[in-house]
mmCIF file of C-alpha atoms in Angstrom:
data_model
loop_
_atom_site.group_PDB
_atom_site.id
_atom_site.type_symbol
_atom_site.label_atom_id
_atom_site.label_comp_id
_atom_site.label_asym_id
_atom_site.label_seq_id
_atom_site.Cartn_x
_atom_site.Cartn_y
_atom_site.Cartn_z
ATOM 1 C CA MET A 1 -6.890 -21.382 -21.018
ATOM 2 C CA SER A 2 -9.861 -23.587 -20.321
ATOM 3 C CA ARG A 3 -12.876 -22.365 -18.598
ATOM 4 C CA LYS A 4 -15.739 -24.262 -17.735
ATOM 5 C CA PRO A 5 -19.204 -22.535 -18.892
ATOM 6 C CA TYR A 6 -22.585 -22.588 -16.975
ATOM 7 C CA SER A 7 -26.141 -20.760 -17.293
ATOM 8 C CA TRP A 8 -26.628 -17.516 -15.734
ATOM 9 C CA LEU A 9 -29.588 -19.013 -14.785
ATOM 10 C CA VAL A 10 -27.474 -21.256 -12.578
ATOM 11 C CA VAL A 11 -25.547 -18.024 -11.585
ATOM 12 C CA VAL A 12 -27.969 -15.809 -10.388
ATOM 13 C CA GLY A 13 -28.350 -16.238 -6.930
ATOM 14 C CA MET A 14 -25.460 -18.335 -6.344
ATOM 15 C CA ILE A 15 -22.759 -16.047 -6.219
ATOM 16 C CA SER A 16 -23.737 -12.198 -4.395
ATOM 17 C CA LEU A 17 -19.986 -11.983 -2.783
ATOM 18 C CA CYS A 18 -17.189 -10.643 -4.452
ATOM 19 C CA ILE A 19 -14.051 -12.529 -2.459
ATOM 20 C CA GLY A 20 -10.303 -12.603 -2.856
ATOM 21 C CA LEU A 21 -8.762 -12.192 -5.637
ATOM 22 C CA SER A 22 -12.484 -11.256 -7.984
ATOM 23 C CA GLY A 23 -12.174 -8.092 -6.371
ATOM 24 C CA CYS A 24 -14.709 -5.891 -6.925
ATOM 25 C CA ARG A 25 -16.932 -3.309 -5.278
ATOM 26 C CA LYS A 26 -20.665 -2.672 -5.839
ATOM 27 C CA ASN A 27 -21.679 1.487 -6.853
ATOM 28 C CA ALA A 28 -24.751 1.811 -5.417
ATOM 29 C CA ASP A 29 -25.809 4.795 -7.722
ATOM 30 C CA THR A 30 -25.399 2.152 -10.682
ATOM 31 C CA VAL A 31 -26.025 -1.079 -9.587
ATOM 32 C CA ALA A 32 -29.088 0.499 -8.190
ATOM 33 C CA GLY A 33 -30.643 1.416 -11.316
ATOM 34 C CA SER A 34 -29.733 -2.039 -13.234
ATOM 35 C CA SER A 35 -32.000 -5.104 -13.972
ATOM 36 C CA ILE A 36 -29.456 -7.238 -15.405
ATOM 37 C CA PRO A 37 -29.264 -10.638 -14.284
ATOM 38 C CA ILE A 38 -25.437 -11.086 -13.631
ATOM 39 C CA GLU A 39 -23.547 -10.169 -10.223
ATOM 40 C CA LEU A 40 -20.439 -7.654 -10.166
ATOM 41 C CA GLY A 41 -17.003 -9.944 -9.777
ATOM 42 C CA GLU A 42 -18.566 -12.778 -12.293
ATOM 43 C CA HIS A 43 -16.723 -13.410 -15.124
ATOM 44 C CA VAL A 44 -18.356 -13.661 -19.208
ATOM 45 C CA MET A 45 -16.447 -14.654 -22.241
ATOM 46 C CA TYR A 46 -16.466 -11.996 -25.063
ATOM 47 C CA GLY A 47 -14.416 -11.723 -28.218
ATOM 48 C CA SER A 48 -10.644 -13.131 -28.927
ATOM 49 C CA TYR A 49 -7.430 -12.192 -29.203
ATOM 50 C CA GLN A 50 -4.941 -14.063 -30.775
ATOM 51 C CA GLY A 51 -6.358 -17.109 -31.165
ATOM 52 C CA GLU A 52 -7.568 -16.960 -27.500
ATOM 53 C CA PRO A 53 -10.699 -16.559 -26.125
ATOM 54 C CA VAL A 54 -10.868 -13.311 -23.838
ATOM 55 C CA GLU A 55 -12.477 -13.261 -20.275
ATOM 56 C CA TRP A 56 -13.645 -10.281 -18.995
ATOM 57 C CA ARG A 57 -14.611 -9.476 -15.087
ATOM 58 C CA VAL A 58 -17.794 -7.419 -14.477
ATOM 59 C CA LEU A 59 -16.779 -4.230 -12.327
ATOM 60 C CA ASP A 60 -20.082 -2.237 -12.358
ATOM 61 C CA LYS A 61 -23.870 -2.162 -14.549
ATOM 62 C CA LYS A 62 -25.890 0.639 -14.987
ATOM 63 C CA ASP A 63 -29.566 0.179 -17.006
ATOM 64 C CA ARG A 64 -28.877 -2.739 -19.719
ATOM 65 C CA GLU A 65 -24.934 -2.093 -19.689
ATOM 66 C CA ILE A 66 -21.986 -3.431 -17.917
ATOM 67 C CA LEU A 67 -18.480 -2.745 -17.298
ATOM 68 C CA LEU A 68 -15.619 -5.275 -18.387
ATOM 69 C CA LEU A 69 -11.878 -5.238 -17.164
ATOM 70 C CA SER A 70 -10.107 -8.033 -19.118
ATOM 71 C CA GLU A 71 -9.132 -10.752 -16.513
ATOM 72 C CA TYR A 72 -5.641 -11.286 -17.622
ATOM 73 C CA GLY A 73 -2.902 -8.973 -19.418
ATOM 74 C CA LEU A 74 -3.629 -9.265 -22.354
ATOM 75 C CA ASP A 75 -0.287 -8.169 -24.733
ATOM 76 C CA ALA A 76 2.215 -5.551 -23.483
ATOM 77 C CA GLN A 77 2.352 -2.430 -25.873
ATOM 78 C CA PRO A 78 3.871 0.813 -24.494
ATOM 79 C CA PHE A 79 1.779 3.712 -22.627
ATOM 80 C CA ASP A 80 3.434 6.130 -25.545
ATOM 81 C CA THR A 81 5.824 5.926 -28.239
ATOM 82 C CA SER A 82 6.331 9.429 -29.355
ATOM 83 C CA GLY A 83 9.240 10.151 -27.167
ATOM 84 C CA LYS A 84 7.807 12.777 -25.508
ATOM 85 C CA SER A 85 8.595 13.803 -21.581
ATOM 86 C CA ARG A 86 4.782 13.598 -20.845
ATOM 87 C CA VAL A 87 1.829 12.370 -22.885
ATOM 88 C CA ASP A 88 -1.910 12.329 -21.404
ATOM 89 C CA TRP A 89 -4.180 9.423 -22.388
ATOM 90 C CA LYS A 90 -5.928 11.403 -24.646
ATOM 91 C CA ASP A 91 -2.788 11.550 -27.131
ATOM 92 C CA SER A 92 -1.009 8.251 -25.778
ATOM 93 C CA THR A 93 -0.196 6.030 -29.068
ATOM 94 C CA ILE A 94 -2.099 2.962 -26.467
ATOM 95 C CA ARG A 95 -5.373 4.524 -26.564
ATOM 96 C CA LYS A 96 -5.247 4.750 -30.142
ATOM 97 C CA TRP A 97 -3.839 0.540 -30.208
ATOM 98 C CA LEU A 98 -6.833 -0.085 -27.673
ATOM 99 C CA ASN A 99 -9.683 1.776 -30.260
ATOM 100 C CA ASP A 100 -8.083 0.610 -33.321
ATOM 101 C CA ASP A 101 -5.973 -2.517 -33.165
ATOM 102 C CA PHE A 102 -7.045 -4.377 -30.762
ATOM 103 C CA TYR A 103 -10.906 -3.288 -31.087
ATOM 104 C CA ASN A 104 -10.748 -4.283 -35.146
ATOM 105 C CA SER A 105 -8.217 -7.498 -33.783
ATOM 106 C CA ALA A 106 -10.254 -9.032 -30.552
ATOM 107 C CA PHE A 107 -14.398 -8.547 -31.486
ATOM 108 C CA SER A 108 -15.913 -9.372 -34.650
ATOM 109 C CA GLU A 109 -18.539 -6.871 -36.158
ATOM 110 C CA LYS A 110 -21.575 -8.259 -34.232
ATOM 111 C CA GLU A 111 -19.627 -8.128 -31.116
ATOM 112 C CA LYS A 112 -18.994 -4.471 -31.969
ATOM 113 C CA GLU A 113 -22.416 -3.703 -32.165
ATOM 114 C CA ASN A 114 -22.539 -3.765 -28.259
ATOM 115 C CA ILE A 115 -19.676 -2.407 -27.359
ATOM 116 C CA VAL A 116 -20.863 1.382 -26.169
ATOM 117 C CA GLU A 117 -18.340 4.179 -26.347
ATOM 118 C CA SER A 118 -18.007 5.626 -23.168
ATOM 119 C CA LYS A 119 -16.521 9.098 -21.131
ATOM 120 C CA SER A 120 -15.821 8.864 -17.699
ATOM 121 C CA GLU A 121 -15.042 11.591 -15.220
ATOM 122 C CA GLY A 122 -13.791 9.013 -12.478
ATOM 123 C CA PHE A 123 -14.916 9.147 -8.682
ATOM 124 C CA GLU A 124 -14.084 12.493 -7.716
ATOM 125 C CA GLU A 125 -14.664 11.494 -3.866
ATOM 126 C CA TYR A 126 -11.744 8.692 -4.206
ATOM 127 C CA ASN A 127 -9.028 11.390 -5.931
ATOM 128 C CA THR A 128 -6.767 13.818 -3.596
ATOM 129 C CA SER A 129 -6.923 17.518 -3.801
ATOM 130 C CA MET A 130 -3.756 19.307 -4.782
ATOM 131 C CA ASN A 131 -6.130 22.787 -3.504
ATOM 132 C CA LEU A 132 -4.043 23.623 -0.451
ATOM 133 C CA THR A 133 -7.105 26.079 0.729
ATOM 134 C CA GLY A 134 -10.160 24.416 0.298
ATOM 135 C CA GLY A 135 -10.154 21.010 -1.566
ATOM 136 C CA GLY A 136 -11.651 20.127 -5.043
ATOM 137 C CA LYS A 137 -9.866 20.926 -8.343
ATOM 138 C CA PRO A 138 -6.577 20.484 -9.322
ATOM 139 C CA TYR A 139 -6.624 17.040 -7.802
ATOM 140 C CA ALA A 140 -3.595 14.680 -8.016
ATOM 141 C CA TYR A 141 -4.980 12.117 -10.493
ATOM 142 C CA LEU A 142 -6.236 12.912 -13.800
ATOM 143 C CA GLU A 143 -8.822 11.124 -15.339
ATOM 144 C CA ARG A 144 -9.955 9.655 -18.933
ATOM 145 C CA GLU A 145 -12.310 12.361 -19.914
ATOM 146 C CA THR A 146 -12.701 11.156 -23.567
ATOM 147 C CA GLU A 147 -15.337 9.230 -25.340
ATOM 148 C CA ASP A 148 -14.009 5.682 -26.322
ATOM 149 C CA LYS A 149 -15.002 1.863 -27.173
ATOM 150 C CA VAL A 150 -11.701 0.489 -25.093
ATOM 151 C CA PHE A 151 -10.091 2.182 -22.590
ATOM 152 C CA LEU A 152 -7.914 1.732 -19.431
ATOM 153 C CA LEU A 153 -8.998 2.255 -15.802
ATOM 154 C CA SER A 154 -7.940 5.857 -13.876
ATOM 155 C CA ASN A 155 -6.304 5.705 -10.397
ATOM 156 C CA THR A 156 -9.816 6.594 -8.851
ATOM 157 C CA GLU A 157 -11.795 3.831 -10.791
ATOM 158 C CA LEU A 158 -9.290 1.348 -9.658
ATOM 159 C CA CYS A 159 -10.399 2.446 -5.623
ATOM 160 C CA ALA A 160 -14.069 2.495 -6.512
ATOM 161 C CA TYR A 161 -14.080 -0.978 -8.265
ATOM 162 C CA PHE A 162 -11.309 -2.852 -6.341
ATOM 163 C CA SER A 163 -10.923 -1.424 -2.940
ATOM 164 C CA GLU A 164 -13.419 -3.153 -0.332
ATOM 165 C CA ASP A 165 -12.589 0.632 1.656
ATOM 166 C CA PRO A 166 -12.166 3.047 -0.599
ATOM 167 C CA TYR A 167 -10.551 6.614 0.134
ATOM 168 C CA PRO A 168 -9.112 9.511 -1.471
ATOM 169 C CA GLY A 169 -5.818 8.105 -2.318
ATOM 170 C CA CYS A 170 -6.493 4.874 -1.396
ATOM 171 C CA TYR A 171 -3.296 2.403 -3.393
ATOM 172 C CA SER A 172 -1.222 5.093 -2.274
ATOM 173 C CA ASP A 173 0.805 3.498 -0.335
ATOM 174 C CA PRO A 174 3.654 1.075 -0.996
ATOM 175 C CA TYR A 175 2.492 -2.218 0.045
ATOM 176 C CA ALA A 176 1.264 -5.037 -2.397
ATOM 177 C CA HIS A 177 -2.545 -5.485 -2.456
ATOM 178 C CA LYS A 178 -3.848 -8.998 -3.321
ATOM 179 C CA GLU A 179 -6.652 -7.830 -5.700
ATOM 180 C CA LEU A 180 -4.944 -5.650 -7.775
ATOM 181 C CA LEU A 181 -2.930 -8.969 -9.185
ATOM 182 C CA CYS A 182 -3.117 -9.760 -12.956
ATOM 183 C CA TYR A 183 -1.653 -12.453 -14.637
ATOM 184 C CA PRO A 184 -0.257 -11.962 -18.235
ATOM 185 C CA THR A 185 -2.082 -14.566 -21.018
ATOM 186 C CA ALA A 186 0.744 -17.075 -22.984
ATOM 187 C CA TYR A 187 1.083 -14.353 -25.537
ATOM 188 C CA ALA A 188 1.128 -11.631 -23.534
ATOM 189 C CA LYS A 189 4.408 -13.358 -21.898
ATOM 190 C CA GLN A 190 5.892 -13.757 -25.051
ATOM 191 C CA GLN A 191 5.867 -9.908 -25.632
ATOM 192 C CA LEU A 192 6.792 -8.873 -22.001
ATOM 193 C CA GLU A 193 9.885 -7.349 -22.448
ATOM 194 C CA THR A 194 10.770 -7.621 -18.544
ATOM 195 C CA ARG A 195 9.883 -10.684 -16.287
ATOM 196 C CA TYR A 196 9.805 -10.094 -12.545
ATOM 197 C CA GLN A 197 9.962 -12.991 -9.965
ATOM 198 C CA THR A 198 7.059 -13.270 -10.328
ATOM 199 C CA GLU A 199 4.073 -14.935 -12.631
ATOM 200 C CA THR A 200 1.630 -11.600 -12.664
ATOM 201 C CA CYS A 201 2.398 -8.867 -14.937
ATOM 202 C CA GLY A 202 2.424 -4.594 -13.763
ATOM 203 C CA TRP A 203 -0.425 -3.223 -16.001
ATOM 204 C CA TRP A 204 -1.218 0.162 -17.074
ATOM 205 C CA LEU A 205 -3.963 3.096 -15.848
ATOM 206 C CA CYS A 206 -4.865 5.458 -17.759
ATOM 207 C CA ASN A 207 -3.683 9.031 -16.107
ATOM 208 C CA HIS A 208 -0.952 10.756 -14.708
ATOM 209 C CA VAL A 209 -0.155 12.039 -11.287
ATOM 210 C CA TYR A 210 -0.756 16.380 -11.245
ATOM 211 C CA GLU A 211 2.145 17.723 -12.497
ATOM 212 C CA ASP A 212 4.396 14.429 -12.515
ATOM 213 C CA ASP A 213 5.486 13.003 -16.082
ATOM 214 C CA SER A 214 4.874 9.660 -14.835
ATOM 215 C CA VAL A 215 2.355 7.127 -15.763
ATOM 216 C CA GLU A 216 0.255 5.478 -13.581
ATOM 217 C CA LEU A 217 0.511 1.602 -13.084
ATOM 218 C CA VAL A 218 -0.405 -1.307 -11.385
ATOM 219 C CA SER A 219 3.601 -2.841 -10.525
ATOM 220 C CA ALA A 220 3.721 -7.044 -10.817
ATOM 221 C CA TYR A 221 3.741 -6.988 -7.284
ATOM 222 C CA GLY A 222 0.052 -5.691 -6.842
ATOM 223 C CA GLN A 223 1.363 -2.322 -5.670
ATOM 224 C CA GLY A 224 -0.312 1.279 -6.148
ATOM 225 C CA SER A 225 0.335 4.216 -7.179
ATOM 226 C CA GLY A 226 3.041 4.479 -4.399
ATOM 227 C CA THR A 227 5.268 2.314 -6.517
ATOM 228 C CA SER A 228 8.578 4.226 -7.511
ATOM 229 C CA ARG A 229 8.042 5.164 -11.193
ATOM 230 C CA GLU A 230 11.835 6.153 -11.640
ATOM 231 C CA ASN A 231 12.267 3.586 -13.713
ATOM 232 C CA ILE A 232 9.463 3.023 -15.602
ATOM 233 C CA LYS A 233 9.263 5.044 -19.486
ATOM 234 C CA ALA A 234 5.774 5.394 -20.946
ATOM 235 C CA ASN A 235 7.744 3.485 -24.385
ATOM 236 C CA THR A 236 8.489 0.409 -22.260
ATOM 237 C CA LYS A 237 7.248 -2.887 -23.253
ATOM 238 C CA SER A 238 7.017 -4.175 -19.704
ATOM 239 C CA ILE A 239 3.791 -3.421 -18.479
ATOM 240 C CA ALA A 240 0.684 -5.406 -20.126
ATOM 241 C CA VAL A 241 -2.539 -4.126 -21.235
ATOM 242 C CA ARG A 242 -5.846 -5.019 -19.226
ATOM 243 C CA PRO A 243 -8.828 -3.460 -21.630
ATOM 244 C CA ALA A 244 -12.031 -2.080 -20.151
ATOM 245 C CA MET A 245 -15.011 -1.368 -22.053
ATOM 246 C CA TRP A 246 -19.138 -0.593 -21.495
ATOM 247 C CA VAL A 247 -20.972 -3.359 -23.425
ATOM 248 C CA THR A 248 -24.791 -3.690 -23.683
ATOM 249 C CA TRP A 249 -25.717 -6.752 -22.001
ATOM 250 C CA GLN A 250 -27.199 -9.779 -24.338
ATOM 251 C CA SER A 251 -28.827 -12.655 -22.353
ATOM 252 C CA ASP A 252 -26.234 -15.448 -24.539
ATOM 253 C CA MET A 253 -23.564 -13.756 -23.030
ATOM 254 C CA GLU A 254 -20.969 -16.930 -22.254
ATOM 255 C CA MET A 255 -20.198 -16.842 -18.471
ATOM 256 C CA VAL A 256 -17.275 -19.124 -16.884
ATOM 257 C CA GLU A 257 -16.350 -19.510 -13.354
ATOM 258 C CA ALA A 258 -13.476 -17.147 -12.186
ATOM 259 C CA ASN A 259 -10.108 -18.901 -12.495
ATOM 260 C CA GLN A 260 -7.119 -16.394 -11.124
ATOM 261 C CA GLN A 261 -4.609 -18.529 -13.012
ATOM 262 C CA VAL A 262 -3.556 -19.098 -16.872
ATOM 263 C CA GLU A 263 -3.484 -22.594 -17.588
#
């Protein structure tokens, strides 16, 4: 992958909108409280994995911290290998892999100092209530609600950060959404057990659906939670991993122009 670095001094004021596949939506509550000189949807390089620098997309910012999502699928890992019919994020093997194997492999000790342990209850306003008597809990989509250095996005976070017009259960339709498409790195391509008739890959989300054993994901065609999960097992290696994390902003972070495909 080749990327063109440029100074954040040039970037500020150049990019104020999120367009096309950059897919980001400002969260007023968090962005309003931040003075970080970087716009949502811009890209930074941080860490390296399997010999390649990792490119991240800025999804949110708060105070001096930014929420990053890997621009590409970095690896193919099962959501869980325990063999249990249902395993939540907190007990999943992918959570352990992200916060152990990946974390220690992708980041130097200096880089680790800037990665913030975070907890998220998602966005209640974009969840769908399963309570037929008046709304509220229980909700259709479970949230992470664990403290992690590295994690996967939830369904409501997907709505909040990717949809230009988020609403409860957005991306629950069976249609493809361009902004959800993800390309795998060369290494991830080699690890994927199943390749589809597209250059893109599916990627895991962190949550189950309420009272359902299936694990949430985005399909290789950009379909959200409306996609059938009948043939997707938690122990499959046909789905890619897009890690997410909160990082303390550093003025010397390398910023790059967004490029939607791996070269």
